[in-house]
Amino acid sequence: MRILIVEDDRDAASYLVKAFAEAGHVADHAADGLTGYAMAKDGPYDVLIVDRMLPKLDGLSMISRLRQEGTQTPSLILSALGEVDDRVKGLRAGGDDYLPKPYAFSELLARVEVLSRRHPGKGEETVYRVGDLELDRLSHVVRRAGEEIDLQPREFRLLEYLMKNAGQVVTRTMLLEHVWDYHFDPGTNVIDVHVSRLRAKLDKGFDKPLLHTVRGAGYMIRAGAR
């Protein structure tokens, strides 16, 4: 999933960004309601996580404005205000779920995953297929020839990005930006290590390899020879 977190508490936002990354998802951060509104309107997000009390534009007003202008990305409201009337106001403003603070991240993650399943992105594939390899983006299940393959969260993100761009060369820079969220080369062999592990899980025991190294260029997922 790609998630937008609109939260003015930078420590809380940093924790959420890191926690979602460890769970295999990509999270962006906006520190105020106006920035969050602009990013939500223009960005291809699966779920919005919005703090209720925000500078410049409060969370309920932000969600209400998005709904009025046709943006239907599911949203979950976080708030220290947890009374029934507070939750009702949040839902009536256009929120799809409401989670009072303090909360457990495991519950937040479960609620976000439910919202994503209920509202798959318009025109976005939820299942990628290359040859006999299948990746379900919602259930996070990967199978080859019907046999389930156990992947770590980062391996899943790596495979998801490669399959999204199946048949095309994916460069190291593209992987660093879209899978590791780096906008610079850290100068390590982290990509090579993960690709090697992923290749072992995908291709071991099969006659036809799917994950290919393109010398001097990058990597590619494809079925069959070129």
mmCIF file of C-alpha atoms in Angstrom:
data_model
loop_
_atom_site.group_PDB
_atom_site.id
_atom_site.type_symbol
_atom_site.label_atom_id
_atom_site.label_comp_id
_atom_site.label_asym_id
_atom_site.label_seq_id
_atom_site.Cartn_x
_atom_site.Cartn_y
_atom_site.Cartn_z
ATOM 1 C CA MET A 1 0.000 0.000 0.000
ATOM 2 C CA ARG A 2 0.948 3.632 -0.429
ATOM 3 C CA ILE A 3 -0.211 5.606 2.579
ATOM 4 C CA LEU A 4 -0.306 9.338 3.330
ATOM 5 C CA ILE A 5 0.128 10.258 6.997
ATOM 6 C CA VAL A 6 -1.057 13.775 7.869
ATOM 7 C CA GLU A 7 0.291 14.425 11.365
ATOM 8 C CA ASP A 8 1.856 17.532 12.898
ATOM 9 C CA ASP A 9 3.689 15.578 15.627
ATOM 10 C CA ARG A 10 6.922 14.778 13.801
ATOM 11 C CA ASP A 11 8.020 12.087 16.265
ATOM 12 C CA ALA A 12 4.687 10.268 15.909
ATOM 13 C CA ALA A 13 4.784 10.636 12.139
ATOM 14 C CA SER A 14 8.371 9.350 11.937
ATOM 15 C CA TYR A 15 7.404 6.303 14.000
ATOM 16 C CA LEU A 16 4.441 5.545 11.720
ATOM 17 C CA VAL A 17 6.460 5.946 8.522
ATOM 18 C CA LYS A 18 9.075 3.522 9.831
ATOM 19 C CA ALA A 19 6.501 1.046 11.180
ATOM 20 C CA PHE A 20 4.577 0.923 7.897
ATOM 21 C CA ALA A 21 7.838 0.464 5.968
ATOM 22 C CA GLU A 22 8.736 -2.493 8.187
ATOM 23 C CA ALA A 23 5.290 -3.935 7.407
ATOM 24 C CA GLY A 24 6.054 -3.704 3.679
ATOM 25 C CA HIS A 25 4.229 -0.489 2.808
ATOM 26 C CA VAL A 26 5.240 2.993 1.620
ATOM 27 C CA ALA A 27 4.202 5.978 3.735
ATOM 28 C CA ASP A 28 4.557 9.680 2.921
ATOM 29 C CA HIS A 29 4.200 12.444 5.509
ATOM 30 C CA ALA A 30 2.532 15.850 5.527
ATOM 31 C CA ALA A 31 2.922 18.051 8.618
ATOM 32 C CA ASP A 32 -0.188 20.225 8.211
ATOM 33 C CA GLY A 33 -3.679 20.046 6.743
ATOM 34 C CA LEU A 34 -3.072 22.205 3.670
ATOM 35 C CA THR A 35 -0.023 20.202 2.614
ATOM 36 C CA GLY A 36 -1.902 16.993 3.305
ATOM 37 C CA TYR A 37 -4.847 18.184 1.233
ATOM 38 C CA ALA A 38 -2.599 18.991 -1.747
ATOM 39 C CA MET A 39 -0.734 15.677 -1.534
ATOM 40 C CA ALA A 40 -3.941 13.659 -1.119
ATOM 41 C CA LYS A 41 -5.546 15.385 -4.091
ATOM 42 C CA ASP A 42 -2.610 14.769 -6.415
ATOM 43 C CA GLY A 43 -1.084 11.527 -5.101
ATOM 44 C CA PRO A 44 -2.078 7.929 -5.868
ATOM 45 C CA TYR A 45 -2.645 6.860 -2.252
ATOM 46 C CA ASP A 46 -4.463 3.764 -1.068
ATOM 47 C CA VAL A 47 -5.314 5.140 2.384
ATOM 48 C CA LEU A 48 -5.057 8.484 4.208
ATOM 49 C CA ILE A 49 -4.262 8.566 7.943
ATOM 50 C CA VAL A 50 -5.285 12.000 9.223
ATOM 51 C CA ASP A 51 -4.799 13.530 12.644
ATOM 52 C CA ARG A 52 -7.857 15.537 13.660
ATOM 53 C CA MET A 53 -6.072 18.544 15.174
ATOM 54 C CA LEU A 54 -3.810 19.970 12.470
ATOM 55 C CA PRO A 55 -2.338 23.417 11.770
ATOM 56 C CA LYS A 56 -3.497 25.479 8.763
ATOM 57 C CA LEU A 57 -6.452 23.149 8.019
ATOM 58 C CA ASP A 58 -7.931 20.745 10.558
ATOM 59 C CA GLY A 59 -8.280 17.072 9.680
ATOM 60 C CA LEU A 60 -12.080 16.996 9.387
ATOM 61 C CA SER A 61 -12.128 20.056 7.121
ATOM 62 C CA MET A 62 -9.367 18.540 4.992
ATOM 63 C CA ILE A 63 -11.285 15.289 4.471
ATOM 64 C CA SER A 64 -14.582 17.111 3.879
ATOM 65 C CA ARG A 65 -12.969 19.317 1.207
ATOM 66 C CA LEU A 66 -11.448 16.276 -0.533
ATOM 67 C CA ARG A 67 -14.842 14.539 -0.597
ATOM 68 C CA GLN A 68 -16.573 17.629 -1.994
ATOM 69 C CA GLU A 69 -14.018 17.782 -4.792
ATOM 70 C CA GLY A 70 -14.371 14.103 -5.717
ATOM 71 C CA THR A 71 -11.349 12.514 -4.000
ATOM 72 C CA GLN A 72 -12.652 9.286 -2.476
ATOM 73 C CA THR A 73 -9.412 7.820 -1.085
ATOM 74 C CA PRO A 74 -10.394 6.020 2.144
ATOM 75 C CA SER A 75 -9.358 7.896 5.254
ATOM 76 C CA LEU A 76 -8.781 6.969 8.880
ATOM 77 C CA ILE A 77 -8.923 9.706 11.493
ATOM 78 C CA LEU A 78 -6.600 9.654 14.508
ATOM 79 C CA SER A 79 -7.637 11.762 17.474
ATOM 80 C CA ALA A 80 -7.305 12.166 21.229
ATOM 81 C CA LEU A 81 -11.024 13.018 21.130
ATOM 82 C CA GLY A 82 -12.624 9.619 21.476
ATOM 83 C CA GLU A 83 -16.188 10.245 22.657
ATOM 84 C CA VAL A 84 -19.107 8.967 20.602
ATOM 85 C CA ASP A 85 -20.017 12.468 19.375
ATOM 86 C CA ASP A 86 -16.418 13.045 18.262
ATOM 87 C CA ARG A 87 -16.360 9.801 16.278
ATOM 88 C CA VAL A 88 -19.723 10.595 14.680
ATOM 89 C CA LYS A 89 -18.488 14.034 13.584
ATOM 90 C CA GLY A 90 -15.411 12.449 12.033
ATOM 91 C CA LEU A 91 -17.399 9.887 10.076
ATOM 92 C CA ARG A 92 -19.947 12.469 8.925
ATOM 93 C CA ALA A 93 -17.111 14.684 7.673
ATOM 94 C CA GLY A 94 -16.179 11.921 5.242
ATOM 95 C CA GLY A 95 -13.895 9.705 7.295
ATOM 96 C CA ASP A 96 -14.137 5.960 6.734
ATOM 97 C CA ASP A 97 -12.792 4.984 10.155
ATOM 98 C CA TYR A 98 -11.908 6.669 13.448
ATOM 99 C CA LEU A 99 -9.254 5.493 15.905
ATOM 100 C CA PRO A 100 -8.870 7.259 19.280
ATOM 101 C CA LYS A 101 -5.409 7.869 20.742
ATOM 102 C CA PRO A 102 -3.537 6.147 22.287
ATOM 103 C CA TYR A 103 -3.680 3.155 19.975
ATOM 104 C CA ALA A 104 -1.677 0.026 19.197
ATOM 105 C CA PHE A 105 0.076 0.045 15.825
ATOM 106 C CA SER A 106 -1.117 -3.518 15.183
ATOM 107 C CA GLU A 107 -4.726 -2.296 15.339
ATOM 108 C CA LEU A 108 -3.977 0.724 13.122
ATOM 109 C CA LEU A 109 -2.299 -1.541 10.556
ATOM 110 C CA ALA A 110 -5.245 -3.960 10.578
ATOM 111 C CA ARG A 111 -7.752 -1.117 10.090
ATOM 112 C CA VAL A 112 -5.716 0.390 7.239
ATOM 113 C CA GLU A 113 -5.476 -3.000 5.498
ATOM 114 C CA VAL A 114 -9.257 -3.411 5.763
ATOM 115 C CA LEU A 115 -9.829 0.042 4.243
ATOM 116 C CA SER A 116 -7.472 -0.766 1.390
ATOM 117 C CA ARG A 117 -9.278 -4.037 0.631
ATOM 118 C CA ARG A 118 -12.664 -2.313 0.649
ATOM 119 C CA HIS A 119 -11.537 0.440 -1.691
ATOM 120 C CA PRO A 120 -9.033 -0.847 -4.269
ATOM 121 C CA GLY A 121 -7.584 1.979 -6.346
ATOM 122 C CA LYS A 122 -9.339 2.846 -9.576
ATOM 123 C CA GLY A 123 -7.842 1.003 -12.500
ATOM 124 C CA GLU A 124 -5.078 -0.488 -10.370
ATOM 125 C CA GLU A 125 -4.412 -4.187 -10.621
ATOM 126 C CA THR A 126 -4.637 -6.008 -7.322
ATOM 127 C CA VAL A 127 -3.041 -9.180 -8.705
ATOM 128 C CA TYR A 128 0.122 -9.236 -10.828
ATOM 129 C CA ARG A 129 0.943 -12.275 -12.981
ATOM 130 C CA VAL A 130 4.096 -13.154 -14.902
ATOM 131 C CA GLY A 131 4.116 -16.661 -16.365
ATOM 132 C CA ASP A 132 3.176 -19.028 -13.535
ATOM 133 C CA LEU A 133 4.082 -16.442 -10.868
ATOM 134 C CA GLU A 134 1.241 -14.610 -9.118
ATOM 135 C CA LEU A 135 1.378 -11.811 -6.542
ATOM 136 C CA ASP A 136 -1.739 -10.641 -4.696
ATOM 137 C CA ARG A 137 -1.192 -7.076 -3.506
ATOM 138 C CA LEU A 138 -4.068 -7.141 -1.020
ATOM 139 C CA SER A 139 -3.465 -10.439 0.731
ATOM 140 C CA HIS A 140 0.348 -10.273 0.293
ATOM 141 C CA VAL A 141 0.328 -13.861 -0.982
ATOM 142 C CA VAL A 142 2.834 -14.929 -3.661
ATOM 143 C CA ARG A 143 2.533 -18.216 -5.531
ATOM 144 C CA ARG A 144 4.472 -19.889 -8.308
ATOM 145 C CA ALA A 145 2.833 -22.810 -10.103
ATOM 146 C CA GLY A 146 0.221 -22.759 -7.340
ATOM 147 C CA GLU A 147 2.783 -23.147 -4.538
ATOM 148 C CA GLU A 148 2.938 -20.374 -1.952
ATOM 149 C CA ILE A 149 6.268 -18.589 -1.495
ATOM 150 C CA ASP A 150 7.130 -17.044 1.865
ATOM 151 C CA LEU A 151 8.652 -13.561 1.444
ATOM 152 C CA GLN A 152 9.881 -10.987 3.926
ATOM 153 C CA PRO A 153 8.201 -7.528 3.675
ATOM 154 C CA ARG A 154 11.105 -5.964 1.759
ATOM 155 C CA GLU A 155 11.290 -8.939 -0.601
ATOM 156 C CA PHE A 156 7.575 -8.560 -1.260
ATOM 157 C CA ARG A 157 7.978 -4.860 -2.087
ATOM 158 C CA LEU A 158 10.890 -5.657 -4.376
ATOM 159 C CA LEU A 159 8.952 -8.328 -6.237
ATOM 160 C CA GLU A 160 5.841 -6.147 -6.401
ATOM 161 C CA TYR A 161 7.790 -3.337 -8.076
ATOM 162 C CA LEU A 162 9.515 -5.690 -10.501
ATOM 163 C CA MET A 163 6.195 -7.310 -11.472
ATOM 164 C CA LYS A 164 4.516 -3.931 -11.860
ATOM 165 C CA ASN A 165 7.205 -3.213 -14.457
ATOM 166 C CA ALA A 166 7.330 -6.742 -15.918
ATOM 167 C CA GLY A 167 9.220 -7.001 -19.191
ATOM 168 C CA GLN A 168 11.054 -3.726 -18.546
ATOM 169 C CA VAL A 169 14.524 -3.115 -17.158
ATOM 170 C CA VAL A 170 14.355 -1.771 -13.599
ATOM 171 C CA THR A 171 17.504 0.128 -12.628
ATOM 172 C CA ARG A 172 19.219 0.226 -9.243
ATOM 173 C CA THR A 173 18.197 3.867 -8.882
ATOM 174 C CA MET A 174 14.543 2.981 -9.471
ATOM 175 C CA LEU A 175 14.728 0.242 -6.850
ATOM 176 C CA LEU A 176 16.440 2.483 -4.303
ATOM 177 C CA GLU A 177 13.757 5.157 -4.727
ATOM 178 C CA HIS A 178 10.646 2.970 -4.927
ATOM 179 C CA VAL A 179 11.513 -0.013 -2.716
ATOM 180 C CA TRP A 180 13.966 1.461 -0.176
ATOM 181 C CA ASP A 181 12.742 5.077 -0.311
ATOM 182 C CA TYR A 182 16.317 6.302 -0.801
ATOM 183 C CA HIS A 183 16.968 9.267 -3.077
ATOM 184 C CA PHE A 184 20.707 8.591 -3.082
ATOM 185 C CA ASP A 185 22.914 5.544 -3.487
ATOM 186 C CA PRO A 186 24.034 4.433 0.000
ATOM 187 C CA GLY A 187 26.987 2.627 -1.592
ATOM 188 C CA THR A 188 26.071 -0.786 -0.203
ATOM 189 C CA ASN A 189 25.174 -4.096 -1.826
ATOM 190 C CA VAL A 190 21.708 -4.146 -0.236
ATOM 191 C CA ILE A 191 19.990 -4.518 -3.617
ATOM 192 C CA ASP A 192 22.236 -7.365 -4.770
ATOM 193 C CA VAL A 193 21.652 -9.252 -1.507
ATOM 194 C CA HIS A 194 17.863 -8.928 -1.687
ATOM 195 C CA VAL A 195 17.708 -9.781 -5.380
ATOM 196 C CA SER A 196 19.825 -12.861 -4.753
ATOM 197 C CA ARG A 197 17.548 -14.015 -1.941
ATOM 198 C CA LEU A 198 14.438 -13.310 -3.995
ATOM 199 C CA ARG A 199 15.821 -15.188 -7.007
ATOM 200 C CA ALA A 200 16.547 -18.219 -4.822
ATOM 201 C CA LYS A 201 12.965 -18.246 -3.568
ATOM 202 C CA LEU A 202 11.345 -17.661 -6.973
ATOM 203 C CA ASP A 203 13.431 -19.726 -9.378
ATOM 204 C CA LYS A 204 14.969 -22.562 -7.378
ATOM 205 C CA GLY A 205 13.560 -25.885 -8.581
ATOM 206 C CA PHE A 206 12.065 -24.431 -11.780
ATOM 207 C CA ASP A 207 13.401 -24.953 -15.308
ATOM 208 C CA LYS A 208 12.559 -21.440 -16.493
ATOM 209 C CA PRO A 209 13.963 -18.532 -14.457
ATOM 210 C CA LEU A 210 11.798 -15.419 -14.148
ATOM 211 C CA LEU A 211 14.139 -12.961 -12.424
ATOM 212 C CA HIS A 212 16.914 -11.848 -14.750
ATOM 213 C CA THR A 213 19.966 -9.614 -14.368
ATOM 214 C CA VAL A 214 20.510 -7.247 -17.291
ATOM 215 C CA ARG A 215 24.232 -6.558 -17.290
ATOM 216 C CA GLY A 216 25.099 -2.914 -16.848
ATOM 217 C CA ALA A 217 21.446 -1.919 -16.617
ATOM 218 C CA GLY A 218 19.502 -3.543 -13.785
ATOM 219 C CA TYR A 219 16.962 -6.324 -13.314
ATOM 220 C CA MET A 220 13.873 -7.635 -15.043
ATOM 221 C CA ILE A 221 10.986 -10.010 -14.354
ATOM 222 C CA ARG A 222 9.841 -11.786 -17.499
ATOM 223 C CA ALA A 223 8.541 -15.140 -18.621
ATOM 224 C CA GLY A 224 10.485 -16.804 -21.443
ATOM 225 C CA ALA A 225 13.655 -15.864 -23.274
ATOM 226 C CA ARG A 226 14.134 -12.688 -25.293
#
